[in-house]
PDB file as gemmi writes it, atoms N, CA and C in Angstrom:
CRYST1    1.000    1.000    1.000  90.00  90.00  90.00 P 1                      
ATOM      1  N   MET A   1      68.676-180.595 183.155  1.00  0.00           N  
ATOM      2  CA  MET A   1      67.313-179.675 184.397  1.00  0.00           C  
ATOM      3  C   MET A   1      68.303-178.367 185.163  1.00  0.00           C  
ATOM      4  N   LEU A   2      67.635-177.229 185.148  1.00  0.00           N  
ATOM      5  CA  LEU A   2      68.010-176.105 185.742  1.00  0.00           C  
ATOM      6  C   LEU A   2      67.855-176.404 187.549  1.00  0.00           C  
ATOM      7  N   ASN A   3      68.532-175.757 187.804  1.00  0.00           N  
ATOM      8  CA  ASN A   3      69.449-175.806 189.415  1.00  0.00           C  
ATOM      9  C   ASN A   3      68.358-174.164 189.956  1.00  0.00           C  
ATOM     10  N   GLU A   4      68.405-174.047 190.974  1.00  0.00           N  
ATOM     11  CA  GLU A   4      67.117-173.174 191.530  1.00  0.00           C  
ATOM     12  C   GLU A   4      67.369-171.818 191.175  1.00  0.00           C  
ATOM     13  N   ARG A   5      68.533-171.430 191.130  1.00  0.00           N  
ATOM     14  CA  ARG A   5      68.904-170.133 190.420  1.00  0.00           C  
ATOM     15  C   ARG A   5      68.355-170.373 189.439  1.00  0.00           C  
ATOM     16  N   GLN A   6      68.832-170.700 188.048  1.00  0.00           N  
ATOM     17  CA  GLN A   6      68.382-171.089 186.223  1.00  0.00           C  
ATOM     18  C   GLN A   6      66.777-170.857 186.864  1.00  0.00           C  
ATOM     19  N   ALA A   7      65.863-171.739 187.571  1.00  0.00           N  
ATOM     20  CA  ALA A   7      64.786-172.165 187.589  1.00  0.00           C  
ATOM     21  C   ALA A   7      64.006-170.503 188.355  1.00  0.00           C  
ATOM     22  N   ARG A   8      64.284-170.300 189.147  1.00  0.00           N  
ATOM     23  CA  ARG A   8      64.306-168.729 189.737  1.00  0.00           C  
ATOM     24  C   ARG A   8      64.118-167.384 189.041  1.00  0.00           C  
ATOM     25  N   ASN A   9      65.271-166.960 187.908  1.00  0.00           N  
ATOM     26  CA  ASN A   9      65.286-166.850 186.627  1.00  0.00           C  
ATOM     27  C   ASN A   9      64.535-167.059 185.937  1.00  0.00           C  
ATOM     28  N   LYS A  10      63.937-168.330 185.287  1.00  0.00           N  
ATOM     29  CA  LYS A  10      63.033-168.538 184.463  1.00  0.00           C  
ATOM     30  C   LYS A  10      61.565-168.005 184.863  1.00  0.00           C  
ATOM     31  N   LEU A  11      61.379-167.758 186.030  1.00  0.00           N  
ATOM     32  CA  LEU A  11      59.840-166.677 186.490  1.00  0.00           C  
ATOM     33  C   LEU A  11      60.105-165.710 186.595  1.00  0.00           C  
ATOM     34  N   TYR A  12      60.900-165.343 186.251  1.00  0.00           N  
ATOM     35  CA  TYR A  12      61.375-163.873 185.773  1.00  0.00           C  
ATOM     36  C   TYR A  12      61.422-163.271 184.306  1.00  0.00           C  
ATOM     37  N   GLU A  13      61.574-164.454 184.002  1.00  0.00           N  
ATOM     38  CA  GLU A  13      61.357-164.545 182.383  1.00  0.00           C  
ATOM     39  C   GLU A  13      59.994-164.357 181.909  1.00  0.00           C  
ATOM     40  N   TYR A  14      59.489-165.556 182.777  1.00  0.00           N  
ATOM     41  CA  TYR A  14      57.546-166.108 182.851  1.00  0.00           C  
ATOM     42  C   TYR A  14      57.324-164.695 182.868  1.00  0.00           C  
ATOM     43  N   ALA A  15      57.603-163.599 183.990  1.00  0.00           N  
ATOM     44  CA  ALA A  15      56.670-162.347 184.423  1.00  0.00           C  
ATOM     45  C   ALA A  15      57.271-161.240 182.693  1.00  0.00           C  
ATOM     46  N   GLU A  16      58.246-161.274 182.139  1.00  0.00           N  
ATOM     47  CA  GLU A  16      57.861-160.644 181.313  1.00  0.00           C  
ATOM     48  C   GLU A  16      57.427-161.526 179.836  1.00  0.00           C  
ATOM     49  N   ARG A  17      57.510-162.406 179.598  1.00  0.00           N  
ATOM     50  CA  ARG A  17      56.488-162.550 178.329  1.00  0.00           C  
ATOM     51  C   ARG A  17      54.462-162.758 179.022  1.00  0.00           C  
ATOM     52  N   PHE A  18      54.433-162.655 180.106  1.00  0.00           N  
ATOM     53  CA  PHE A  18      52.785-162.389 179.943  1.00  0.00           C  
ATOM     54  C   PHE A  18      52.559-161.089 180.286  1.00  0.00           C  
ATOM     55  N   THR A  19      53.166-160.737 180.251  1.00  0.00           N  
ATOM     56  CA  THR A  19      52.998-159.276 180.238  1.00  0.00           C  
ATOM     57  C   THR A  19      53.259-158.757 178.239  1.00  0.00           C  
ATOM     58  N   GLN A  20      54.040-159.461 177.789  1.00  0.00           N  
ATOM     59  CA  GLN A  20      54.658-159.267 175.824  1.00  0.00           C  
ATOM     60  C   GLN A  20      52.756-159.860 175.249  1.00  0.00           C  
ATOM     61  N   LEU A  21      52.513-160.943 175.915  1.00  0.00           N  
ATOM     62  CA  LEU A  21      51.896-162.189 175.664  1.00  0.00           C  
ATOM     63  C   LEU A  21      49.831-161.195 176.027  1.00  0.00           C  
ATOM     64  N   CYS A  22      50.372-160.112 176.789  1.00  0.00           N  
ATOM     65  CA  CYS A  22      48.687-159.731 177.307  1.00  0.00           C  
ATOM     66  C   CYS A  22      48.918-158.435 175.823  1.00  0.00           C  
ATOM     67  N   ARG A  23      49.749-157.678 176.143  1.00  0.00           N  
ATOM     68  CA  ARG A  23      49.931-156.788 174.995  1.00  0.00           C  
ATOM     69  C   ARG A  23      49.220-157.440 173.750  1.00  0.00           C  
ATOM     70  N   LYS A  24      49.748-158.317 173.060  1.00  0.00           N  
ATOM     71  CA  LYS A  24      49.527-158.723 172.052  1.00  0.00           C  
ATOM     72  C   LYS A  24      48.117-159.446 171.853  1.00  0.00           C  
ATOM     73  N   GLN A  25      47.632-159.404 173.445  1.00  0.00           N  
ATOM     74  CA  GLN A  25      46.047-160.097 173.393  1.00  0.00           C  
ATOM     75  C   GLN A  25      45.496-162.091 173.234  1.00  0.00           C  
ATOM     76  N   ASP A  26      47.292-162.529 173.495  1.00  0.00           N  
ATOM     77  CA  ASP A  26      47.171-164.163 173.383  1.00  0.00           C  
ATOM     78  C   ASP A  26      47.047-164.245 174.857  1.00  0.00           C  
ATOM     79  N   TRP A  27      45.446-164.197 175.094  1.00  0.00           N  
ATOM     80  CA  TRP A  27      44.862-164.689 177.046  1.00  0.00           C  
ATOM     81  C   TRP A  27      45.345-165.714 176.983  1.00  0.00           C  
ATOM     82  N   ALA A  28      44.825-166.919 176.202  1.00  0.00           N  
ATOM     83  CA  ALA A  28      45.403-168.830 176.687  1.00  0.00           C  
ATOM     84  C   ALA A  28      47.336-168.060 177.395  1.00  0.00           C  
ATOM     85  N   ALA A  29      48.005-168.004 175.786  1.00  0.00           N  
ATOM     86  CA  ALA A  29      49.100-168.360 176.825  1.00  0.00           C  
ATOM     87  C   ALA A  29      49.571-167.588 178.051  1.00  0.00           C  
ATOM     88  N   ALA A  30      49.232-166.574 178.011  1.00  0.00           N  
ATOM     89  CA  ALA A  30      49.291-165.457 179.189  1.00  0.00           C  
ATOM     90  C   ALA A  30      48.773-166.383 179.958  1.00  0.00           C  
ATOM     91  N   LYS A  31      47.584-166.343 180.122  1.00  0.00           N  
ATOM     92  CA  LYS A  31      47.259-167.201 181.453  1.00  0.00           C  
ATOM     93  C   LYS A  31      48.247-168.353 181.303  1.00  0.00           C  
ATOM     94  N   PHE A  32      48.455-169.226 180.758  1.00  0.00           N  
ATOM     95  CA  PHE A  32      49.375-170.255 181.503  1.00  0.00           C  
ATOM     96  C   PHE A  32      50.535-169.899 181.723  1.00  0.00           C  
ATOM     97  N   THR A  33      50.658-169.521 180.871  1.00  0.00           N  
ATOM     98  CA  THR A  33      52.156-168.473 181.289  1.00  0.00           C  
ATOM     99  C   THR A  33      52.000-168.769 183.271  1.00  0.00           C  
ATOM    100  N   TYR A  34      51.098-167.339 183.522  1.00  0.00           N  
ATOM    101  CA  TYR A  34      51.050-167.397 184.761  1.00  0.00           C  
ATOM    102  C   TYR A  34      51.088-168.388 185.425  1.00  0.00           C  
ATOM    103  N   PHE A  35      49.843-169.568 185.069  1.00  0.00           N  
ATOM    104  CA  PHE A  35      49.509-170.320 185.707  1.00  0.00           C  
ATOM    105  C   PHE A  35      51.085-170.957 185.803  1.00  0.00           C  
ATOM    106  N   ARG A  36      51.836-171.328 185.524  1.00  0.00           N  
ATOM    107  CA  ARG A  36      52.990-172.407 185.173  1.00  0.00           C  
ATOM    108  C   ARG A  36      53.503-171.439 185.849  1.00  0.00           C  
ATOM    109  N   ALA A  37      54.036-170.404 185.862  1.00  0.00           N  
ATOM    110  CA  ALA A  37      55.345-169.787 187.051  1.00  0.00           C  
ATOM    111  C   ALA A  37      54.904-169.793 188.260  1.00  0.00           C  
ATOM    112  N   ARG A  38      53.170-169.107 189.081  1.00  0.00           N  
ATOM    113  CA  ARG A  38      52.629-169.677 189.795  1.00  0.00           C  
ATOM    114  C   ARG A  38      52.736-170.803 190.637  1.00  0.00           C  
ATOM    115  N   THR A  39      52.365-172.165 190.117  1.00  0.00           N  
ATOM    116  CA  THR A  39      53.009-173.768 190.098  1.00  0.00           C  
ATOM    117  C   THR A  39      54.248-174.059 190.140  1.00  0.00           C  
ATOM    118  N   VAL A  40      54.791-173.400 189.448  1.00  0.00           N  
ATOM    119  CA  VAL A  40      57.037-173.759 189.359  1.00  0.00           C  
ATOM    120  C   VAL A  40      56.588-173.139 190.393  1.00  0.00           C  
ATOM    121  N   ALA A  41      56.465-172.332 191.520  1.00  0.00           N  
ATOM    122  CA  ALA A  41      56.712-171.090 192.173  1.00  0.00           C  
ATOM    123  C   ALA A  41      56.632-171.622 193.435  1.00  0.00           C  
ATOM    124  N   VAL A  42      55.788-172.085 193.685  1.00  0.00           N  
ATOM    125  CA  VAL A  42      54.678-173.257 195.203  1.00  0.00           C  
ATOM    126  C   VAL A  42      55.559-174.197 195.005  1.00  0.00           C  
ATOM    127  N   PHE A  43      55.720-174.762 194.150  1.00  0.00           N  
ATOM    128  CA  PHE A  43      56.883-176.289 193.888  1.00  0.00           C  
ATOM    129  C   PHE A  43      57.769-175.939 193.927  1.00  0.00           C  
ATOM    130  N   MET A  44      58.747-174.949 194.130  1.00  0.00           N  
ATOM    131  CA  MET A  44      60.120-174.643 194.771  1.00  0.00           C  
ATOM    132  C   MET A  44      59.935-173.532 196.243  1.00  0.00           C  
ATOM    133  N   GLU A  45      58.961-173.780 196.433  1.00  0.00           N  
ATOM    134  CA  GLU A  45      58.677-173.129 198.263  1.00  0.00           C  
ATOM    135  C   GLU A  45      59.572-172.047 197.775  1.00  0.00           C  
ATOM    136  N   LEU A  46      59.796-170.852 197.539  1.00  0.00           N  
ATOM    137  CA  LEU A  46      60.226-169.592 197.386  1.00  0.00           C  
ATOM    138  C   LEU A  46      59.874-169.002 198.907  1.00  0.00           C  
ATOM    139  N   PRO A  47      60.925-167.874 198.800  1.00  0.00           N  
ATOM    140  CA  PRO A  47      60.830-167.295 199.778  1.00  0.00           C  
ATOM    141  C   PRO A  47      59.782-166.295 199.712  1.00  0.00           C  
ATOM    142  N   ASP A  48      58.679-165.778 200.469  1.00  0.00           N  
ATOM    143  CA  ASP A  48      57.619-164.901 200.456  1.00  0.00           C  
ATOM    144  C   ASP A  48      58.069-163.683 199.615  1.00  0.00           C  
ATOM    145  N   ALA A  49      59.452-162.911 200.000  1.00  0.00           N  
ATOM    146  CA  ALA A  49      59.704-162.289 199.506  1.00  0.00           C  
ATOM    147  C   ALA A  49      59.676-162.134 198.319  1.00  0.00           C  
ATOM    148  N   ASP A  50      60.220-163.388 197.532  1.00  0.00           N  
ATOM    149  CA  ASP A  50      60.608-163.799 196.192  1.00  0.00           C  
ATOM    150  C   ASP A  50      58.927-164.076 195.548  1.00  0.00           C  
ATOM    151  N   MET A  51      57.849-164.393 196.361  1.00  0.00           N  
ATOM    152  CA  MET A  51      56.882-164.343 196.184  1.00  0.00           C  
ATOM    153  C   MET A  51      55.552-163.214 195.781  1.00  0.00           C  
ATOM    154  N   ILE A  52      55.988-162.339 197.049  1.00  0.00           N  
ATOM    155  CA  ILE A  52      55.122-161.303 196.594  1.00  0.00           C  
ATOM    156  C   ILE A  52      56.080-160.360 195.111  1.00  0.00           C  
ATOM    157  N   GLU A  53      57.176-160.555 195.221  1.00  0.00           N  
ATOM    158  CA  GLU A  53      57.530-159.421 193.766  1.00  0.00           C  
ATOM    159  C   GLU A  53      56.929-160.281 192.968  1.00  0.00           C  
ATOM    160  N   LEU A  54      56.883-161.444 192.659  1.00  0.00           N  
ATOM    161  CA  LEU A  54      56.387-161.843 191.326  1.00  0.00           C  
ATOM    162  C   LEU A  54      54.911-162.142 191.135  1.00  0.00           C  
ATOM    163  N   PHE A  55      53.620-162.133 192.891  1.00  0.00           N  
ATOM    164  CA  PHE A  55      52.796-162.256 192.787  1.00  0.00           C  
ATOM    165  C   PHE A  55      51.638-161.153 192.866  1.00  0.00           C  
ATOM    166  N   GLY A  56      52.691-160.028 193.820  1.00  0.00           N  
ATOM    167  CA  GLY A  56      51.819-159.399 194.591  1.00  0.00           C  
ATOM    168  C   GLY A  56      51.788-160.404 196.582  1.00  0.00           C  
ATOM    169  N   ASN A  57      51.450-159.405 197.233  1.00  0.00           N  
ATOM    170  CA  ASN A  57      51.126-159.175 198.459  1.00  0.00           C  
ATOM    171  C   ASN A  57      49.871-159.514 198.430  1.00  0.00           C  
ATOM    172  N   ARG A  58      48.856-160.104 197.841  1.00  0.00           N  
ATOM    173  CA  ARG A  58      47.616-159.617 198.225  1.00  0.00           C  
ATOM    174  C   ARG A  58      47.505-161.409 199.340  1.00  0.00           C  
ATOM    175  N   THR A  59      48.433-162.289 199.369  1.00  0.00           N  
ATOM    176  CA  THR A  59      48.076-163.566 200.531  1.00  0.00           C  
ATOM    177  C   THR A  59      49.260-163.300 201.207  1.00  0.00           C  
ATOM    178  N   TYR A  60      49.750-162.574 201.240  1.00  0.00           N  
ATOM    179  CA  TYR A  60      51.294-162.331 202.318  1.00  0.00           C  
ATOM    180  C   TYR A  60      50.836-160.891 203.143  1.00  0.00           C  
ATOM    181  N   LYS A  61      49.611-160.636 203.279  1.00  0.00           N  
ATOM    182  CA  LYS A  61      49.899-159.404 203.599  1.00  0.00           C  
ATOM    183  C   LYS A  61      49.301-158.975 204.678  1.00  0.00           C  
ATOM    184  N   ASP A  62      49.647-157.995 206.204  1.00  0.00           N  
ATOM    185  CA  ASP A  62      48.969-158.623 207.069  1.00  0.00           C  
ATOM    186  C   ASP A  62      48.138-157.631 206.673  1.00  0.00           C  
ATOM    187  N   ASP A  63      46.546-156.675 207.935  1.00  0.00           N  
ATOM    188  CA  ASP A  63      44.931-156.378 207.541  1.00  0.00           C  
ATOM    189  C   ASP A  63      45.593-154.746 207.587  1.00  0.00           C  
ATOM    190  N   ARG A  64      47.215-154.592 208.534  1.00  0.00           N  
ATOM    191  CA  ARG A  64      47.274-152.817 207.594  1.00  0.00           C  
ATOM    192  C   ARG A  64      48.656-152.539 206.084  1.00  0.00           C  
ATOM    193  N   GLU A  65      48.442-153.321 205.945  1.00  0.00           N  
ATOM    194  CA  GLU A  65      48.994-153.321 204.919  1.00  0.00           C  
ATOM    195  C   GLU A  65      48.698-153.345 203.284  1.00  0.00           C  
ATOM    196  N   GLU A  66      49.085-151.868 202.566  1.00  0.00           N  
ATOM    197  CA  GLU A  66      48.545-151.745 201.786  1.00  0.00           C  
ATOM    198  C   GLU A  66      48.662-153.169 200.286  1.00  0.00           C  
ATOM    199  N   LEU A  67      48.112-152.829 199.399  1.00  0.00           N  
ATOM    200  CA  LEU A  67      47.973-153.911 198.693  1.00  0.00           C  
ATOM    201  C   LEU A  67      49.488-153.002 197.182  1.00  0.00           C  
ATOM    202  N   LYS A  68      49.989-154.607 196.886  1.00  0.00           N  
ATOM    203  CA  LYS A  68      51.147-154.006 195.863  1.00  0.00           C  
ATOM    204  C   LYS A  68      51.045-154.938 194.377  1.00  0.00           C  
ATOM    205  N   ASP A  69      50.782-154.741 193.993  1.00  0.00           N  
ATOM    206  CA  ASP A  69      50.792-156.186 192.366  1.00  0.00           C  
ATOM    207  C   ASP A  69      52.655-156.355 192.681  1.00  0.00           C  
ATOM    208  N   GLY A  70      52.765-157.675 191.706  1.00  0.00           N  
ATOM    209  CA  GLY A  70      53.462-158.136 191.606  1.00  0.00           C  
ATOM    210  C   GLY A  70      54.197-157.609 190.161  1.00  0.00           C  
ATOM    211  N   LEU A  71      54.966-158.682 189.837  1.00  0.00           N  
ATOM    212  CA  LEU A  71      56.092-158.541 188.187  1.00  0.00           C  
ATOM    213  C   LEU A  71      54.914-158.813 187.675  1.00  0.00           C  
ATOM    214  N   PHE A  72      53.436-160.135 187.437  1.00  0.00           N  
ATOM    215  CA  PHE A  72      52.053-160.417 187.447  1.00  0.00           C  
ATOM    216  C   PHE A  72      51.241-159.430 187.513  1.00  0.00           C  
ATOM    217  N   PRO A  73      50.972-158.790 187.386  1.00  0.00           N  
ATOM    218  CA  PRO A  73      49.912-157.479 187.491  1.00  0.00           C  
ATOM    219  C   PRO A  73      48.216-157.907 187.922  1.00  0.00           C  
ATOM    220  N   GLU A  74      47.896-158.127 189.032  1.00  0.00           N  
ATOM    221  CA  GLU A  74      46.262-158.414 189.247  1.00  0.00           C  
ATOM    222  C   GLU A  74      45.791-158.731 188.379  1.00  0.00           C  
ATOM    223  N   ALA A  75      45.359-156.975 187.491  1.00  0.00           N  
ATOM    224  CA  ALA A  75      44.687-156.577 187.354  1.00  0.00           C  
ATOM    225  C   ALA A  75      44.780-157.786 185.172  1.00  0.00           C  
ATOM    226  N   MET A  76      45.435-157.668 185.137  1.00  0.00           N  
ATOM    227  CA  MET A  76      46.083-158.561 184.301  1.00  0.00           C  
ATOM    228  C   MET A  76      46.030-160.081 183.984  1.00  0.00           C  
ATOM    229  N   VAL A  77      46.408-160.421 185.254  1.00  0.00           N  
ATOM    230  CA  VAL A  77      45.818-161.851 185.328  1.00  0.00           C  
ATOM    231  C   VAL A  77      43.800-161.786 185.326  1.00  0.00           C  
ATOM    232  N   GLU A  78      43.749-161.184 186.093  1.00  0.00           N  
ATOM    233  CA  GLU A  78      41.897-160.770 185.743  1.00  0.00           C  
ATOM    234  C   GLU A  78      41.528-161.365 184.611  1.00  0.00           C  
ATOM    235  N   LYS A  79      42.203-159.907 183.839  1.00  0.00           N  
ATOM    236  CA  LYS A  79      41.519-159.671 182.752  1.00  0.00           C  
ATOM    237  C   LYS A  79      41.961-161.871 181.955  1.00  0.00           C  
ATOM    238  N   ALA A  80      43.631-161.970 181.751  1.00  0.00           N  
ATOM    239  CA  ALA A  80      43.236-163.035 181.051  1.00  0.00           C  
ATOM    240  C   ALA A  80      42.771-163.892 181.410  1.00  0.00           C  
ATOM    241  N   SER A  81      42.418-164.415 182.103  1.00  0.00           N  
ATOM    242  CA  SER A  81      41.546-165.221 182.898  1.00  0.00           C  
ATOM    243  C   SER A  81      40.208-165.265 182.700  1.00  0.00           C  
ATOM    244  N   TYR A  82      39.652-163.950 182.455  1.00  0.00           N  
ATOM    245  CA  TYR A  82      38.563-163.361 181.947  1.00  0.00           C  
ATOM    246  C   TYR A  82      38.158-163.499 180.416  1.00  0.00           C  
ATOM    247  N   GLU A  83      39.253-163.105 179.520  1.00  0.00           N  
ATOM    248  CA  GLU A  83      38.569-163.459 178.784  1.00  0.00           C  
ATOM    249  C   GLU A  83      38.756-164.626 178.119  1.00  0.00           C  
ATOM    250  N   CYS A  84      39.431-166.062 178.212  1.00  0.00           N  
ATOM    251  CA  CYS A  84      39.679-166.882 178.363  1.00  0.00           C  
ATOM    252  C   CYS A  84      38.559-168.247 178.796  1.00  0.00           C  
ATOM    253  N   ILE A  85      37.859-167.801 179.709  1.00  0.00           N  
ATOM    254  CA  ILE A  85      36.447-168.255 180.283  1.00  0.00           C  
ATOM    255  C   ILE A  85      35.927-167.178 178.616  1.00  0.00           C  
ATOM    256  N   ARG A  86      35.649-166.295 178.252  1.00  0.00           N  
ATOM    257  CA  ARG A  86      34.434-165.349 177.930  1.00  0.00           C  
ATOM    258  C   ARG A  86      35.094-166.455 176.605  1.00  0.00           C  
ATOM    259  N   GLN A  87      35.855-166.888 175.636  1.00  0.00           N  
ATOM    260  CA  GLN A  87      36.345-167.282 174.398  1.00  0.00           C  
ATOM    261  C   GLN A  87      36.736-168.895 174.795  1.00  0.00           C  
ATOM    262  N   ASN A  88      35.634-169.209 175.953  1.00  0.00           N  
ATOM    263  CA  ASN A  88      35.772-171.218 175.865  1.00  0.00           C  
ATOM    264  C   ASN A  88      37.296-171.280 175.783  1.00  0.00           C  
ATOM    265  N   MET A  89      38.151-171.199 176.329  1.00  0.00           N  
ATOM    266  CA  MET A  89      39.617-171.531 176.453  1.00  0.00           C  
ATOM    267  C   MET A  89      40.050-171.139 177.710  1.00  0.00           C  
ATOM    268  N   THR A  90      39.546-172.654 178.604  1.00  0.00           N  
ATOM    269  CA  THR A  90      39.735-173.298 180.071  1.00  0.00           C  
ATOM    270  C   THR A  90      40.581-174.076 179.613  1.00  0.00           C  
ATOM    271  N   TYR A  91      41.334-174.488 180.527  1.00  0.00           N  
ATOM    272  CA  TYR A  91      41.970-175.587 180.907  1.00  0.00           C  
ATOM    273  C   TYR A  91      41.351-176.751 180.074  1.00  0.00           C  
ATOM    274  N   ASP A  92      40.322-177.260 180.288  1.00  0.00           N  
ATOM    275  CA  ASP A  92      40.315-178.458 180.248  1.00  0.00           C  
ATOM    276  C   ASP A  92      39.638-178.392 178.516  1.00  0.00           C  
ATOM    277  N   GLU A  93      39.361-177.271 177.522  1.00  0.00           N  
ATOM    278  CA  GLU A  93      39.328-176.683 176.250  1.00  0.00           C  
ATOM    279  C   GLU A  93      40.631-177.068 175.971  1.00  0.00           C  
ATOM    280  N   LEU A  94      41.874-176.137 176.112  1.00  0.00           N  
ATOM    281  CA  LEU A  94      43.148-176.119 175.861  1.00  0.00           C  
ATOM    282  C   LEU A  94      43.962-177.401 175.918  1.00  0.00           C  
ATOM    283  N   HIS A  95      44.069-178.059 177.157  1.00  0.00           N  
ATOM    284  CA  HIS A  95      44.955-179.493 177.352  1.00  0.00           C  
ATOM    285  C   HIS A  95      43.711-180.870 177.311  1.00  0.00           C  
ATOM    286  N   LEU A  96      43.153-180.228 178.034  1.00  0.00           N  
ATOM    287  CA  LEU A  96      42.375-182.244 178.056  1.00  0.00           C  
ATOM    288  C   LEU A  96      41.756-182.871 176.949  1.00  0.00           C  
ATOM    289  N   ARG A  97      41.409-181.587 175.291  1.00  0.00           N  
ATOM    290  CA  ARG A  97      40.301-181.716 174.188  1.00  0.00           C  
ATOM    291  C   ARG A  97      41.960-180.829 173.052  1.00  0.00           C  
ATOM    292  N   PRO A  98      42.732-181.448 173.261  1.00  0.00           N  
ATOM    293  CA  PRO A  98      43.378-180.386 172.175  1.00  0.00           C  
ATOM    294  C   PRO A  98      42.627-180.589 170.590  1.00  0.00           C  
ATOM    295  N   ALA A  99      42.559-179.668 169.727  1.00  0.00           N  
ATOM    296  CA  ALA A  99      42.393-179.273 168.705  1.00  0.00           C  
ATOM    297  C   ALA A  99      42.339-180.065 167.446  1.00  0.00           C  
ATOM    298  N   ALA A 100      41.549-180.972 166.894  1.00  0.00           N  
ATOM    299  CA  ALA A 100      41.810-181.495 165.657  1.00  0.00           C  
ATOM    300  C   ALA A 100      41.821-180.449 164.337  1.00  0.00           C  
ATOM    301  N   PRO A 101      42.182-181.041 163.119  1.00  0.00           N  
ATOM    302  CA  PRO A 101      42.519-180.053 161.888  1.00  0.00           C  
ATOM    303  C   PRO A 101      41.041-179.673 161.677  1.00  0.00           C  
ATOM    304  N   GLY A 102      40.383-179.154 161.708  1.00  0.00           N  
ATOM    305  CA  GLY A 102      39.516-179.028 160.470  1.00  0.00           C  
ATOM    306  C   GLY A 102      38.168-178.326 161.538  1.00  0.00           C  
ATOM    307  N   GLY A 103      38.923-177.831 162.647  1.00  0.00           N  
ATOM    308  CA  GLY A 103      37.298-177.829 164.306  1.00  0.00           C  
ATOM    309  C   GLY A 103      36.767-179.383 164.389  1.00  0.00           C  
ATOM    310  N   VAL A 104      37.331-180.383 163.906  1.00  0.00           N  
ATOM    311  CA  VAL A 104      36.491-181.720 164.518  1.00  0.00           C  
ATOM    312  C   VAL A 104      36.972-182.987 164.802  1.00  0.00           C  
ATOM    313  N   ASP A 105      36.507-183.343 166.019  1.00  0.00           N  
ATOM    314  CA  ASP A 105      37.628-184.572 166.273  1.00  0.00           C  
ATOM    315  C   ASP A 105      36.822-185.350 166.860  1.00  0.00           C  
ATOM    316  N   GLU A 106      37.244-186.149 166.511  1.00  0.00           N  
ATOM    317  CA  GLU A 106      36.564-187.522 166.622  1.00  0.00           C  
ATOM    318  C   GLU A 106      37.019-188.810 168.017  1.00  0.00           C  
ATOM    319  N   PHE A 107      36.662-189.242 168.711  1.00  0.00           N  
ATOM    320  CA  PHE A 107      36.231-190.099 169.496  1.00  0.00           C  
ATOM    321  C   PHE A 107      35.811-191.193 169.631  1.00  0.00           C  
ATOM    322  N   ILE A 108      36.089-192.198 169.969  1.00  0.00           N  
ATOM    323  CA  ILE A 108      35.441-193.171 170.116  1.00  0.00           C  
ATOM    324  C   ILE A 108      34.687-193.917 171.533  1.00  0.00           C  
ATOM    325  N   ASP A 109      33.315-193.330 172.025  1.00  0.00           N  
ATOM    326  CA  ASP A 109      32.973-193.488 173.745  1.00  0.00           C  
ATOM    327  C   ASP A 109      33.121-194.483 173.803  1.00  0.00           C  
ATOM    328  N   SER A 110      32.998-194.360 175.685  1.00  0.00           N  
ATOM    329  CA  SER A 110      33.034-195.906 175.945  1.00  0.00           C  
ATOM    330  C   SER A 110      32.032-197.090 175.797  1.00  0.00           C  
ATOM    331  N   ASP A 111      30.855-196.780 174.814  1.00  0.00           N  
ATOM    332  CA  ASP A 111      30.049-197.867 174.603  1.00  0.00           C  
ATOM    333  C   ASP A 111      30.493-198.663 173.731  1.00  0.00           C  
ATOM    334  N   GLY A 112      31.316-197.869 172.366  1.00  0.00           N  
ATOM    335  CA  GLY A 112      32.563-198.020 171.453  1.00  0.00           C  
ATOM    336  C   GLY A 112      31.506-197.451 170.268  1.00  0.00           C  
ATOM    337  N   GLU A 113      30.926-196.420 170.610  1.00  0.00           N  
ATOM    338  CA  GLU A 113      30.494-195.361 169.598  1.00  0.00           C  
ATOM    339  C   GLU A 113      31.432-194.449 169.249  1.00  0.00           C  
ATOM    340  N   VAL A 114      31.541-193.876 167.717  1.00  0.00           N  
ATOM    341  CA  VAL A 114      32.248-192.966 167.995  1.00  0.00           C  
ATOM    342  C   VAL A 114      31.706-191.555 167.300  1.00  0.00           C  
ATOM    343  N   ARG A 115      31.966-190.807 168.491  1.00  0.00           N  
ATOM    344  CA  ARG A 115      31.809-189.326 168.271  1.00  0.00           C  
ATOM    345  C   ARG A 115      32.126-188.170 167.892  1.00  0.00           C  
ATOM    346  N   ASN A 116      31.639-187.143 166.995  1.00  0.00           N  
ATOM    347  CA  ASN A 116      32.193-185.765 166.638  1.00  0.00           C  
ATOM    348  C   ASN A 116      32.185-184.960 167.444  1.00  0.00           C  
ATOM    349  N   VAL A 117      33.696-184.230 168.361  1.00  0.00           N  
ATOM    350  CA  VAL A 117      33.183-183.571 168.847  1.00  0.00           C  
ATOM    351  C   VAL A 117      34.164-182.264 168.667  1.00  0.00           C  
ATOM    352  N   ARG A 118      33.246-181.528 168.088  1.00  0.00           N  
ATOM    353  CA  ARG A 118      33.607-180.047 167.485  1.00  0.00           C  
ATOM    354  C   ARG A 118      34.218-179.199 168.518  1.00  0.00           C  
ATOM    355  N   THR A 119      35.555-178.858 168.258  1.00  0.00           N  
ATOM    356  CA  THR A 119      36.405-177.958 168.810  1.00  0.00           C  
ATOM    357  C   THR A 119      36.752-176.472 168.077  1.00  0.00           C  
ATOM    358  N   TYR A 120      36.845-175.455 168.100  1.00  0.00           N  
ATOM    359  CA  TYR A 120      37.180-174.198 168.757  1.00  0.00           C  
ATOM    360  C   TYR A 120      38.273-173.922 168.258  1.00  0.00           C  
TER     361      TYR A 120                                                      
END                                                                             
């Protein structure tokens, strides 16, 4: 198990990985790298300074302050999210319905019938 310092360092590694994945246009992996980092940071209750450094100051700024991007640039996060939606690679599609080989998945419905679901 990671201690707090190691977990914080891992968040910074996620930021680098997010940028690399965006450059490769692997939008789903990039989006979920951001999602994972954001979830861990909130769970760890990182100080505001670290949250601003990682995710920017939009949610933490006063009205007089200028917007600043963090290590996860807001424009890249929005682009990854948009591309996932456009390509039907949402959380439900990627995690709740894992793709089967050949693009067709079978499951037994609540009434006992076998259903085929096309996965993309």
